[in-house]
Amino acid sequence: MEVIVAKTAGFCFGVKRAVDKVYEQVEKGTEPICTYGPIIHNEEVVKDLERKGVSVINSVSELKALKEGTVVIRSHGVAKEIYDIIESKGLHLVDATCPFVLKIHNIVKKESASGSEIIIIGNDQHPEVEGIKGWCSGPVTVIESAAEAENFVQESGKRLCIVSQTTFNYNKFNKLVEILSKKGYDIIVLNTICNATEERQTEARAIAKRVDGMIVIGGRHSSNTQKLFEICKNECENTYYIQTLVDLDVHSLPSMGCVGITAGASTPNNIIEEVQKNVRNEF
Ligand code: SF4
């Protein structure tokens, strides 16, 4: 039995940087520390930080209720409003927004200020998209599906500036842009999908194509892991989505000659290694 582990599996640069920044604050003994939303979509890491005294706040009202301490902004980034609240309350800010997300904030800020209407290709409910919306000063629309792209009617008469959530599926992004481009509007397209996501998706697709079974490891709420699962499932029917080794019932897997493993950007290395070791031992 062959086990192929994707080279791009696990923490990406932005997530590693964000997690490291929180642990740095813990080591410094800065107190109290909180993160605005869970630092990554990985329950194991979040629980470990909780044990070390790092709490998670989830709303503007919780942020407003803080009297002191350090607030860490995670790699997804936040709306301008959040920075303003942190500043007005005199809280210590540690900004771990991924530079690729900051780049999108700057684009939409500049483009809205110069009169463009912004289209974000992504999931409207995702915190990264919420953050991006919070840097737009004019009209903004979020489009996730082909039907939404087909139904989109531009009412503002302005130039359209299309950006993408960093973790969006590259091929799907191109398809949606193609639909929008056919409408004859004045459009500027900026592909802001980050390389880490693109490389991870391309490698996962290539591995899933040649294996009998594929294991995708990542948090339940991790958007980039969900996308990876979607891509792998398309190529390989026997694709399993697990958070940790506990979720993997190796005995229920059909006998396989070759198994592939990949993992989302918020999956720590030790979890990937544990799954890999177990799969090798069991088969
Ligand atoms: S997936 Fe890309 S944009 Fe998102 S945190 Fe990682 S490096 Fe940054």
PDB file of C-alpha atoms and ligand atoms in Angstrom:
ATOM      1  CA  MET A   1       0.000   0.000   0.000  1.00  0.00           C
ATOM      2  CA  GLU A   2       1.269   3.400  -1.005  1.00  0.00           C
ATOM      3  CA  VAL A   3       0.524   6.562   0.983  1.00  0.00           C
ATOM      4  CA  ILE A   4       1.014   9.910  -0.723  1.00  0.00           C
ATOM      5  CA  VAL A   5       1.044  12.972   1.515  1.00  0.00           C
ATOM      6  CA  ALA A   6       0.631  16.312  -0.254  1.00  0.00           C
ATOM      7  CA  LYS A   7       3.669  18.558   0.159  1.00  0.00           C
ATOM      8  CA  THR A   8       1.328  21.537   0.531  1.00  0.00           C
ATOM      9  CA  ALA A   9      -0.727  19.933   3.340  1.00  0.00           C
ATOM     10  CA  GLY A  10      -1.025  21.893   6.572  1.00  0.00           C
ATOM     11  CA  PHE A  11      -0.356  25.410   7.853  1.00  0.00           C
ATOM     12  CA  CYS A  12       0.101  28.018   5.163  1.00  0.00           C
ATOM     13  CA  PHE A  13       2.354  31.002   5.702  1.00  0.00           C
ATOM     14  CA  GLY A  14      -0.467  33.310   6.886  1.00  0.00           C
ATOM     15  CA  VAL A  15      -1.921  30.881   9.414  1.00  0.00           C
ATOM     16  CA  LYS A  16       1.489  29.938  10.807  1.00  0.00           C
ATOM     17  CA  ARG A  17       2.313  33.611  11.219  1.00  0.00           C
ATOM     18  CA  ALA A  18      -0.987  34.279  13.043  1.00  0.00           C
ATOM     19  CA  VAL A  19      -0.660  31.315  15.406  1.00  0.00           C
ATOM     20  CA  ASP A  20       2.988  32.203  16.147  1.00  0.00           C
ATOM     21  CA  LYS A  21       1.973  35.770  16.985  1.00  0.00           C
ATOM     22  CA  VAL A  22      -0.503  34.555  19.625  1.00  0.00           C
ATOM     23  CA  TYR A  23       2.043  32.186  21.210  1.00  0.00           C
ATOM     24  CA  GLU A  24       4.570  35.078  21.225  1.00  0.00           C
ATOM     25  CA  GLN A  25       2.106  37.150  23.272  1.00  0.00           C
ATOM     26  CA  VAL A  26       1.573  34.214  25.645  1.00  0.00           C
ATOM     27  CA  GLU A  27       5.340  33.905  26.140  1.00  0.00           C
ATOM     28  CA  LYS A  28       5.667  37.621  26.769  1.00  0.00           C
ATOM     29  CA  GLY A  29       3.123  37.189  29.545  1.00  0.00           C
ATOM     30  CA  THR A  30       0.926  39.956  28.136  1.00  0.00           C
ATOM     31  CA  GLU A  31      -2.451  39.716  29.832  1.00  0.00           C
ATOM     32  CA  PRO A  32      -5.322  39.513  29.196  1.00  0.00           C
ATOM     33  CA  ILE A  33      -5.106  38.262  25.604  1.00  0.00           C
ATOM     34  CA  CYS A  34      -7.989  37.577  23.304  1.00  0.00           C
ATOM     35  CA  THR A  35      -8.356  36.831  19.630  1.00  0.00           C
ATOM     36  CA  TYR A  36     -11.132  38.387  17.569  1.00  0.00           C
ATOM     37  CA  GLY A  37     -12.711  35.115  16.453  1.00  0.00           C
ATOM     38  CA  PRO A  38     -10.874  31.785  16.801  1.00  0.00           C
ATOM     39  CA  ILE A  39      -7.286  32.317  15.580  1.00  0.00           C
ATOM     40  CA  ILE A  40      -7.680  29.421  13.148  1.00  0.00           C
ATOM     41  CA  HIS A  41     -10.417  26.936  12.281  1.00  0.00           C
ATOM     42  CA  ASN A  42      -8.853  24.213  14.329  1.00  0.00           C
ATOM     43  CA  GLU A  43     -10.413  23.209  17.633  1.00  0.00           C
ATOM     44  CA  GLU A  44      -7.233  21.527  18.923  1.00  0.00           C
ATOM     45  CA  VAL A  45      -5.128  24.668  18.577  1.00  0.00           C
ATOM     46  CA  VAL A  46      -7.866  26.913  19.952  1.00  0.00           C
ATOM     47  CA  LYS A  47      -8.277  24.646  23.018  1.00  0.00           C
ATOM     48  CA  ASP A  48      -4.516  24.672  23.646  1.00  0.00           C
ATOM     49  CA  LEU A  49      -4.499  28.465  23.562  1.00  0.00           C
ATOM     50  CA  GLU A  50      -7.500  28.595  25.895  1.00  0.00           C
ATOM     51  CA  ARG A  51      -5.547  26.483  28.404  1.00  0.00           C
ATOM     52  CA  LYS A  52      -2.800  29.105  28.146  1.00  0.00           C
ATOM     53  CA  GLY A  53      -5.250  31.873  28.994  1.00  0.00           C
ATOM     54  CA  VAL A  54      -6.150  33.159  25.528  1.00  0.00           C
ATOM     55  CA  SER A  55      -9.856  33.804  25.186  1.00  0.00           C
ATOM     56  CA  VAL A  56     -11.903  34.218  22.038  1.00  0.00           C
ATOM     57  CA  ILE A  57     -14.308  37.075  21.492  1.00  0.00           C
ATOM     58  CA  ASN A  58     -16.841  36.743  18.729  1.00  0.00           C
ATOM     59  CA  SER A  59     -18.724  39.987  18.359  1.00  0.00           C
ATOM     60  CA  VAL A  60     -18.473  43.741  18.221  1.00  0.00           C
ATOM     61  CA  SER A  61     -20.408  43.994  21.494  1.00  0.00           C
ATOM     62  CA  GLU A  62     -17.903  41.708  23.266  1.00  0.00           C
ATOM     63  CA  LEU A  63     -15.081  43.839  21.866  1.00  0.00           C
ATOM     64  CA  LYS A  64     -16.771  47.020  23.071  1.00  0.00           C
ATOM     65  CA  ALA A  65     -17.126  45.501  26.546  1.00  0.00           C
ATOM     66  CA  LEU A  66     -13.342  44.973  26.899  1.00  0.00           C
ATOM     67  CA  LYS A  67     -11.647  47.342  29.297  1.00  0.00           C
ATOM     68  CA  GLU A  68      -8.008  46.410  28.762  1.00  0.00           C
ATOM     69  CA  GLY A  69      -5.630  43.909  27.211  1.00  0.00           C
ATOM     70  CA  THR A  70      -4.407  42.687  23.861  1.00  0.00           C
ATOM     71  CA  VAL A  71      -6.619  41.902  20.892  1.00  0.00           C
ATOM     72  CA  VAL A  72      -5.167  39.729  18.157  1.00  0.00           C
ATOM     73  CA  ILE A  73      -6.737  40.031  14.718  1.00  0.00           C
ATOM     74  CA  ARG A  74      -6.513  36.696  12.916  1.00  0.00           C
ATOM     75  CA  SER A  75      -5.301  35.996   9.386  1.00  0.00           C
ATOM     76  CA  HIS A  76      -8.821  36.438   7.910  1.00  0.00           C
ATOM     77  CA  GLY A  77      -8.666  40.143   8.725  1.00  0.00           C
ATOM     78  CA  VAL A  78     -11.506  42.377   9.900  1.00  0.00           C
ATOM     79  CA  ALA A  79     -13.489  45.417   8.801  1.00  0.00           C
ATOM     80  CA  LYS A  80     -12.129  48.920   9.360  1.00  0.00           C
ATOM     81  CA  GLU A  81     -14.742  49.410  12.090  1.00  0.00           C
ATOM     82  CA  ILE A  82     -12.955  46.848  14.303  1.00  0.00           C
ATOM     83  CA  TYR A  83      -9.621  48.698  14.097  1.00  0.00           C
ATOM     84  CA  ASP A  84     -11.449  51.919  14.994  1.00  0.00           C
ATOM     85  CA  ILE A  85     -13.044  50.350  18.087  1.00  0.00           C
ATOM     86  CA  ILE A  86      -9.725  48.860  19.264  1.00  0.00           C
ATOM     87  CA  GLU A  87      -8.040  52.220  18.845  1.00  0.00           C
ATOM     88  CA  SER A  88     -10.793  54.222  20.509  1.00  0.00           C
ATOM     89  CA  LYS A  89     -10.705  51.922  23.559  1.00  0.00           C
ATOM     90  CA  GLY A  90      -6.920  52.143  23.858  1.00  0.00           C
ATOM     91  CA  LEU A  91      -6.507  48.345  23.578  1.00  0.00           C
ATOM     92  CA  HIS A  92      -3.217  46.806  22.453  1.00  0.00           C
ATOM     93  CA  LEU A  93      -3.560  45.602  18.855  1.00  0.00           C
ATOM     94  CA  VAL A  94      -1.632  42.682  17.395  1.00  0.00           C
ATOM     95  CA  ASP A  95      -2.544  42.516  13.729  1.00  0.00           C
ATOM     96  CA  ALA A  96      -2.031  39.037  12.278  1.00  0.00           C
ATOM     97  CA  THR A  97      -4.085  39.721   9.141  1.00  0.00           C
ATOM     98  CA  CYS A  98      -2.438  37.801   6.316  1.00  0.00           C
ATOM     99  CA  PRO A  99      -0.643  40.183   3.927  1.00  0.00           C
ATOM    100  CA  PHE A 100      -2.599  38.619   1.031  1.00  0.00           C
ATOM    101  CA  VAL A 101      -5.859  39.642   2.722  1.00  0.00           C
ATOM    102  CA  LEU A 102      -4.494  43.105   3.538  1.00  0.00           C
ATOM    103  CA  LYS A 103      -3.781  43.480  -0.168  1.00  0.00           C
ATOM    104  CA  ILE A 104      -7.507  42.919  -0.913  1.00  0.00           C
ATOM    105  CA  HIS A 105      -8.503  45.465   1.760  1.00  0.00           C
ATOM    106  CA  ASN A 106      -6.259  48.010   0.051  1.00  0.00           C
ATOM    107  CA  ILE A 107      -7.634  47.214  -3.410  1.00  0.00           C
ATOM    108  CA  VAL A 108     -11.307  47.540  -2.440  1.00  0.00           C
ATOM    109  CA  LYS A 109     -10.643  50.633  -0.344  1.00  0.00           C
ATOM    110  CA  LYS A 110      -8.890  52.350  -3.262  1.00  0.00           C
ATOM    111  CA  GLU A 111     -11.334  51.128  -5.936  1.00  0.00           C
ATOM    112  CA  SER A 112     -14.464  52.089  -3.961  1.00  0.00           C
ATOM    113  CA  ALA A 113     -12.952  55.484  -3.220  1.00  0.00           C
ATOM    114  CA  SER A 114     -12.395  56.022  -6.938  1.00  0.00           C
ATOM    115  CA  GLY A 115     -16.015  55.142  -7.688  1.00  0.00           C
ATOM    116  CA  SER A 116     -15.975  51.432  -8.602  1.00  0.00           C
ATOM    117  CA  GLU A 117     -18.636  48.969  -7.512  1.00  0.00           C
ATOM    118  CA  ILE A 118     -16.987  45.982  -5.819  1.00  0.00           C
ATOM    119  CA  ILE A 119     -17.849  42.349  -6.490  1.00  0.00           C
ATOM    120  CA  ILE A 120     -16.370  39.818  -4.104  1.00  0.00           C
ATOM    121  CA  ILE A 121     -16.350  36.257  -5.416  1.00  0.00           C
ATOM    122  CA  GLY A 122     -16.704  34.258  -2.219  1.00  0.00           C
ATOM    123  CA  ASN A 123     -18.913  33.156   0.621  1.00  0.00           C
ATOM    124  CA  ASP A 124     -20.890  36.030   2.102  1.00  0.00           C
ATOM    125  CA  GLN A 125     -20.920  34.408   5.550  1.00  0.00           C
ATOM    126  CA  HIS A 126     -17.154  33.948   5.724  1.00  0.00           C
ATOM    127  CA  PRO A 127     -15.312  36.296   8.130  1.00  0.00           C
ATOM    128  CA  GLU A 128     -12.707  37.143   5.497  1.00  0.00           C
ATOM    129  CA  VAL A 129     -15.467  38.358   3.165  1.00  0.00           C
ATOM    130  CA  GLU A 130     -17.144  40.270   5.994  1.00  0.00           C
ATOM    131  CA  GLY A 131     -13.803  41.956   6.637  1.00  0.00           C
ATOM    132  CA  ILE A 132     -13.312  42.844   2.961  1.00  0.00           C
ATOM    133  CA  LYS A 133     -16.831  44.296   2.780  1.00  0.00           C
ATOM    134  CA  GLY A 134     -15.911  46.486   5.725  1.00  0.00           C
ATOM    135  CA  TRP A 135     -13.272  48.283   3.634  1.00  0.00           C
ATOM    136  CA  CYS A 136     -15.672  49.182   0.809  1.00  0.00           C
ATOM    137  CA  SER A 137     -17.099  52.664   0.925  1.00  0.00           C
ATOM    138  CA  GLY A 138     -19.523  52.199  -1.998  1.00  0.00           C
ATOM    139  CA  PRO A 139     -21.751  49.449  -3.425  1.00  0.00           C
ATOM    140  CA  VAL A 140     -20.553  45.884  -2.889  1.00  0.00           C
ATOM    141  CA  THR A 141     -22.020  42.508  -3.939  1.00  0.00           C
ATOM    142  CA  VAL A 142     -20.882  39.030  -2.953  1.00  0.00           C
ATOM    143  CA  ILE A 143     -21.264  36.294  -5.583  1.00  0.00           C
ATOM    144  CA  GLU A 144     -20.664  32.625  -4.850  1.00  0.00           C
ATOM    145  CA  SER A 145     -22.593  30.625  -7.444  1.00  0.00           C
ATOM    146  CA  ALA A 146     -23.150  30.547 -11.200  1.00  0.00           C
ATOM    147  CA  ALA A 147     -26.832  31.361 -10.616  1.00  0.00           C
ATOM    148  CA  GLU A 148     -25.912  34.463  -8.603  1.00  0.00           C
ATOM    149  CA  ALA A 149     -23.510  35.551 -11.350  1.00  0.00           C
ATOM    150  CA  GLU A 150     -26.174  34.998 -14.037  1.00  0.00           C
ATOM    151  CA  ASN A 151     -28.742  36.984 -12.043  1.00  0.00           C
ATOM    152  CA  PHE A 152     -26.426  39.857 -11.250  1.00  0.00           C
ATOM    153  CA  VAL A 153     -27.601  43.156 -12.677  1.00  0.00           C
ATOM    154  CA  GLN A 154     -25.444  46.175 -12.252  1.00  0.00           C
ATOM    155  CA  GLU A 155     -27.529  49.122 -11.139  1.00  0.00           C
ATOM    156  CA  SER A 156     -24.951  51.687 -10.127  1.00  0.00           C
ATOM    157  CA  GLY A 157     -23.638  52.298 -13.679  1.00  0.00           C
ATOM    158  CA  LYS A 158     -20.138  52.292 -12.205  1.00  0.00           C
ATOM    159  CA  ARG A 159     -17.085  50.300 -13.217  1.00  0.00           C
ATOM    160  CA  LEU A 160     -17.057  46.838 -11.639  1.00  0.00           C
ATOM    161  CA  CYS A 161     -14.015  45.716  -9.703  1.00  0.00           C
ATOM    162  CA  ILE A 162     -13.986  41.952  -9.124  1.00  0.00           C
ATOM    163  CA  VAL A 163     -11.851  40.446  -6.377  1.00  0.00           C
ATOM    164  CA  SER A 164     -11.886  37.007  -4.805  1.00  0.00           C
ATOM    165  CA  GLN A 165     -11.907  35.538  -1.321  1.00  0.00           C
ATOM    166  CA  THR A 166      -8.356  34.163  -0.948  1.00  0.00           C
ATOM    167  CA  THR A 167      -9.495  30.574  -0.484  1.00  0.00           C
ATOM    168  CA  PHE A 168     -11.962  30.407  -3.378  1.00  0.00           C
ATOM    169  CA  ASN A 169     -11.711  27.595  -5.925  1.00  0.00           C
ATOM    170  CA  TYR A 170      -9.606  28.860  -8.828  1.00  0.00           C
ATOM    171  CA  ASN A 171     -11.590  27.174 -11.631  1.00  0.00           C
ATOM    172  CA  LYS A 172     -14.903  28.256 -10.144  1.00  0.00           C
ATOM    173  CA  PHE A 173     -13.621  31.835  -9.894  1.00  0.00           C
ATOM    174  CA  ASN A 174     -12.750  31.802 -13.611  1.00  0.00           C
ATOM    175  CA  LYS A 175     -16.184  30.429 -14.490  1.00  0.00           C
ATOM    176  CA  LEU A 176     -17.997  33.128 -12.497  1.00  0.00           C
ATOM    177  CA  VAL A 177     -15.808  35.856 -13.998  1.00  0.00           C
ATOM    178  CA  GLU A 178     -16.583  34.488 -17.464  1.00  0.00           C
ATOM    179  CA  ILE A 179     -20.341  34.743 -16.783  1.00  0.00           C
ATOM    180  CA  LEU A 180     -19.999  38.309 -15.485  1.00  0.00           C
ATOM    181  CA  SER A 181     -17.709  39.343 -18.355  1.00  0.00           C
ATOM    182  CA  LYS A 182     -20.327  38.384 -20.936  1.00  0.00           C
ATOM    183  CA  LYS A 183     -22.697  41.018 -19.566  1.00  0.00           C
ATOM    184  CA  GLY A 184     -20.799  43.809 -21.297  1.00  0.00           C
ATOM    185  CA  TYR A 185     -20.086  45.928 -18.205  1.00  0.00           C
ATOM    186  CA  ASP A 186     -16.881  47.875 -17.694  1.00  0.00           C
ATOM    187  CA  ILE A 187     -14.978  45.338 -15.590  1.00  0.00           C
ATOM    188  CA  ILE A 188     -11.597  45.088 -13.927  1.00  0.00           C
ATOM    189  CA  VAL A 189     -10.729  41.607 -12.615  1.00  0.00           C
ATOM    190  CA  LEU A 190      -8.155  41.070  -9.882  1.00  0.00           C
ATOM    191  CA  ASN A 191      -7.526  37.447  -9.061  1.00  0.00           C
ATOM    192  CA  THR A 192      -6.766  37.659  -5.350  1.00  0.00           C
ATOM    193  CA  ILE A 193      -6.804  33.920  -4.645  1.00  0.00           C
ATOM    194  CA  CYS A 194      -3.586  33.311  -2.757  1.00  0.00           C
ATOM    195  CA  ASN A 195      -0.922  31.018  -4.183  1.00  0.00           C
ATOM    196  CA  ALA A 196      -0.986  28.778  -1.134  1.00  0.00           C
ATOM    197  CA  THR A 197      -4.610  27.907  -1.865  1.00  0.00           C
ATOM    198  CA  GLU A 198      -4.085  27.456  -5.577  1.00  0.00           C
ATOM    199  CA  GLU A 199      -1.036  25.218  -5.102  1.00  0.00           C
ATOM    200  CA  ARG A 200      -2.794  23.165  -2.415  1.00  0.00           C
ATOM    201  CA  GLN A 201      -5.864  22.702  -4.648  1.00  0.00           C
ATOM    202  CA  THR A 202      -3.818  21.787  -7.729  1.00  0.00           C
ATOM    203  CA  GLU A 203      -1.735  19.250  -5.817  1.00  0.00           C
ATOM    204  CA  ALA A 204      -4.815  17.769  -4.089  1.00  0.00           C
ATOM    205  CA  ARG A 205      -6.582  17.359  -7.443  1.00  0.00           C
ATOM    206  CA  ALA A 206      -3.525  15.676  -8.987  1.00  0.00           C
ATOM    207  CA  ILE A 207      -3.165  13.245  -6.068  1.00  0.00           C
ATOM    208  CA  ALA A 208      -6.914  12.481  -5.872  1.00  0.00           C
ATOM    209  CA  LYS A 209      -6.864  11.575  -9.578  1.00  0.00           C
ATOM    210  CA  ARG A 210      -4.355   8.770  -9.075  1.00  0.00           C
ATOM    211  CA  VAL A 211      -5.299   7.232  -5.699  1.00  0.00           C
ATOM    212  CA  ASP A 212      -7.983   4.757  -4.588  1.00  0.00           C
ATOM    213  CA  GLY A 213      -8.845   6.739  -1.488  1.00  0.00           C
ATOM    214  CA  MET A 214      -8.240  10.299  -0.363  1.00  0.00           C
ATOM    215  CA  ILE A 215      -8.207  11.701   3.178  1.00  0.00           C
ATOM    216  CA  VAL A 216      -8.744  15.424   3.679  1.00  0.00           C
ATOM    217  CA  ILE A 217      -7.871  16.684   7.164  1.00  0.00           C
ATOM    218  CA  GLY A 218      -9.120  19.977   8.562  1.00  0.00           C
ATOM    219  CA  GLY A 219     -11.519  21.797  10.849  1.00  0.00           C
ATOM    220  CA  ARG A 220     -15.239  21.407  10.206  1.00  0.00           C
ATOM    221  CA  HIS A 221     -15.652  25.168   9.673  1.00  0.00           C
ATOM    222  CA  SER A 222     -12.545  25.653   7.581  1.00  0.00           C
ATOM    223  CA  SER A 223     -13.601  27.000   4.200  1.00  0.00           C
ATOM    224  CA  ASN A 224     -10.367  26.031   2.453  1.00  0.00           C
ATOM    225  CA  THR A 225     -10.663  22.439   3.777  1.00  0.00           C
ATOM    226  CA  GLN A 226     -14.261  22.209   2.553  1.00  0.00           C
ATOM    227  CA  LYS A 227     -13.090  23.335  -0.905  1.00  0.00           C
ATOM    228  CA  LEU A 228     -10.274  20.755  -0.856  1.00  0.00           C
ATOM    229  CA  PHE A 229     -12.784  18.059   0.005  1.00  0.00           C
ATOM    230  CA  GLU A 230     -15.039  19.177  -2.877  1.00  0.00           C
ATOM    231  CA  ILE A 231     -12.122  19.042  -5.341  1.00  0.00           C
ATOM    232  CA  CYS A 232     -10.905  15.623  -4.157  1.00  0.00           C
ATOM    233  CA  LYS A 233     -14.402  14.123  -4.063  1.00  0.00           C
ATOM    234  CA  ASN A 234     -14.839  15.161  -7.704  1.00  0.00           C
ATOM    235  CA  GLU A 235     -11.789  13.154  -8.673  1.00  0.00           C
ATOM    236  CA  CYS A 236     -12.022  10.288  -6.189  1.00  0.00           C
ATOM    237  CA  GLU A 237     -15.306   8.884  -4.896  1.00  0.00           C
ATOM    238  CA  ASN A 238     -13.638   7.444  -1.739  1.00  0.00           C
ATOM    239  CA  THR A 239     -12.765  10.809  -0.216  1.00  0.00           C
ATOM    240  CA  TYR A 240     -13.031  11.229   3.570  1.00  0.00           C
ATOM    241  CA  TYR A 241     -13.200  14.514   5.510  1.00  0.00           C
ATOM    242  CA  ILE A 242     -11.771  14.217   9.026  1.00  0.00           C
ATOM    243  CA  GLN A 243     -10.766  16.676  11.761  1.00  0.00           C
ATOM    244  CA  THR A 244      -8.337  14.375  13.554  1.00  0.00           C
ATOM    245  CA  LEU A 245      -7.369  10.722  13.590  1.00  0.00           C
ATOM    246  CA  VAL A 246     -10.365   9.980  15.873  1.00  0.00           C
ATOM    247  CA  ASP A 247     -12.760  10.607  12.954  1.00  0.00           C
ATOM    248  CA  LEU A 248     -11.028   8.083  10.712  1.00  0.00           C
ATOM    249  CA  ASP A 249     -12.393   4.580  10.884  1.00  0.00           C
ATOM    250  CA  VAL A 250      -9.653   2.823   8.938  1.00  0.00           C
ATOM    251  CA  HIS A 251     -11.443  -0.525   9.210  1.00  0.00           C
ATOM    252  CA  SER A 252     -14.445   0.759   7.294  1.00  0.00           C
ATOM    253  CA  LEU A 253     -12.273   1.832   4.374  1.00  0.00           C
ATOM    254  CA  PRO A 254     -12.362  -0.514   1.438  1.00  0.00           C
ATOM    255  CA  SER A 255      -9.049  -2.208   0.739  1.00  0.00           C
ATOM    256  CA  MET A 256      -6.946   0.216  -1.218  1.00  0.00           C
ATOM    257  CA  GLY A 257      -3.656   0.081  -3.062  1.00  0.00           C
ATOM    258  CA  CYS A 258      -2.918   3.752  -2.795  1.00  0.00           C
ATOM    259  CA  VAL A 259      -4.170   6.434  -0.374  1.00  0.00           C
ATOM    260  CA  GLY A 260      -3.614  10.167  -0.634  1.00  0.00           C
ATOM    261  CA  ILE A 261      -3.593  12.635   2.255  1.00  0.00           C
ATOM    262  CA  THR A 262      -3.976  16.375   2.167  1.00  0.00           C
ATOM    263  CA  ALA A 263      -4.936  18.956   4.776  1.00  0.00           C
ATOM    264  CA  GLY A 264      -6.348  22.451   5.028  1.00  0.00           C
ATOM    265  CA  ALA A 265      -4.331  25.530   5.899  1.00  0.00           C
ATOM    266  CA  SER A 266      -5.251  25.356   9.594  1.00  0.00           C
ATOM    267  CA  THR A 267      -4.235  21.763  10.239  1.00  0.00           C
ATOM    268  CA  PRO A 268      -1.192  21.380  12.514  1.00  0.00           C
ATOM    269  CA  ASN A 269       1.615  19.093  11.319  1.00  0.00           C
ATOM    270  CA  ASN A 270       1.329  16.721  14.261  1.00  0.00           C
ATOM    271  CA  ILE A 271      -2.265  15.827  13.257  1.00  0.00           C
ATOM    272  CA  ILE A 272      -1.200  15.124   9.651  1.00  0.00           C
ATOM    273  CA  GLU A 273       1.712  12.960  10.842  1.00  0.00           C
ATOM    274  CA  GLU A 274      -0.534  11.024  13.214  1.00  0.00           C
ATOM    275  CA  VAL A 275      -3.023  10.206  10.425  1.00  0.00           C
ATOM    276  CA  GLN A 276      -0.235   9.290   8.032  1.00  0.00           C
ATOM    277  CA  LYS A 277       1.411   6.947  10.561  1.00  0.00           C
ATOM    278  CA  ASN A 278      -1.898   5.274  11.381  1.00  0.00           C
ATOM    279  CA  VAL A 279      -2.903   4.739   7.757  1.00  0.00           C
ATOM    280  CA  ARG A 280       0.521   3.210   7.016  1.00  0.00           C
ATOM    281  CA  ASN A 281       0.270   0.890  10.035  1.00  0.00           C
ATOM    282  CA  GLU A 282      -3.290  -0.217   9.333  1.00  0.00           C
ATOM    283  CA  PHE A 283      -2.859  -1.171   5.703  1.00  0.00           C
TER     284      PHE A 283
HETATM  285  S1  SF4 B   1      -4.550  30.726   2.776  1.00  0.00           S
HETATM  286 FE1  SF4 B   1      -3.290  32.323   1.820  1.00  0.00          FE
HETATM  287  S2  SF4 B   1      -4.388  34.204   2.284  1.00  0.00           S
HETATM  288 FE2  SF4 B   1      -5.162  32.679   3.679  1.00  0.00          FE
HETATM  289  S3  SF4 B   1      -3.894  32.889   5.485  1.00  0.00           S
HETATM  290 FE3  SF4 B   1      -2.947  31.326   4.204  1.00  0.00          FE
HETATM  291  S4  SF4 B   1      -1.387  32.427   3.016  1.00  0.00           S
HETATM  292 FE4  SF4 B   1      -2.826  33.927   3.824  1.00  0.00          FE
END
